[in-house]
């Protein structure tokens, strides 16, 4: 069960990272969105560290 959960969290982490990269490439990136995505990514990273 833990492996499935951590795999799902890693996939979500990668998806958020891709969204950050895509937003950063835009001509006028939404910095508030990028900051929110980074916070979400950090929360997932912290949760993975606790596993």
XYZ file of C-alpha atoms in Angstrom:
51
model
C 0.000 0.000 0.000
C 2.757 2.443 0.884
C 4.459 1.837 -2.456
C 1.270 2.647 -4.349
C 0.723 5.757 -2.283
C 4.287 6.987 -2.729
C 4.123 6.263 -6.470
C 0.958 8.329 -6.750
C 2.552 11.157 -4.782
C 5.653 11.054 -6.998
C 3.445 11.235 -10.094
C 1.573 14.210 -8.652
C 4.905 15.866 -7.779
C 6.114 15.381 -11.362
C 2.857 16.776 -12.740
C 3.152 19.899 -10.624
C 6.771 20.286 -11.695
C 5.670 20.104 -15.345
C 2.982 22.742 -14.732
C 5.570 25.037 -13.112
C 7.908 24.583 -16.076
C 5.122 25.255 -18.591
C 3.969 28.369 -16.749
C 7.550 29.644 -16.487
C 7.966 29.390 -20.269
C 4.966 31.613 -20.975
C 5.698 35.185 -22.100
C 4.035 36.599 -18.969
C 4.140 33.876 -16.320
C 1.661 34.038 -13.462
C 4.021 34.283 -10.494
C 1.221 33.772 -7.963
C 0.269 30.496 -9.645
C 3.915 29.402 -9.765
C 4.318 30.162 -6.052
C 1.164 28.190 -5.193
C 2.341 25.239 -7.278
C 5.727 25.331 -5.556
C 3.999 25.233 -2.156
C 1.965 22.207 -3.251
C 5.116 20.526 -4.526
C 6.891 21.161 -1.222
C 3.989 19.694 0.766
C 4.165 16.522 -1.327
C 7.944 16.345 -0.878
C 7.562 16.687 2.899
C 4.861 13.999 2.959
C 7.118 11.649 0.995
C 9.956 12.264 3.451
C 7.672 11.190 6.310
C 6.921 7.833 4.658
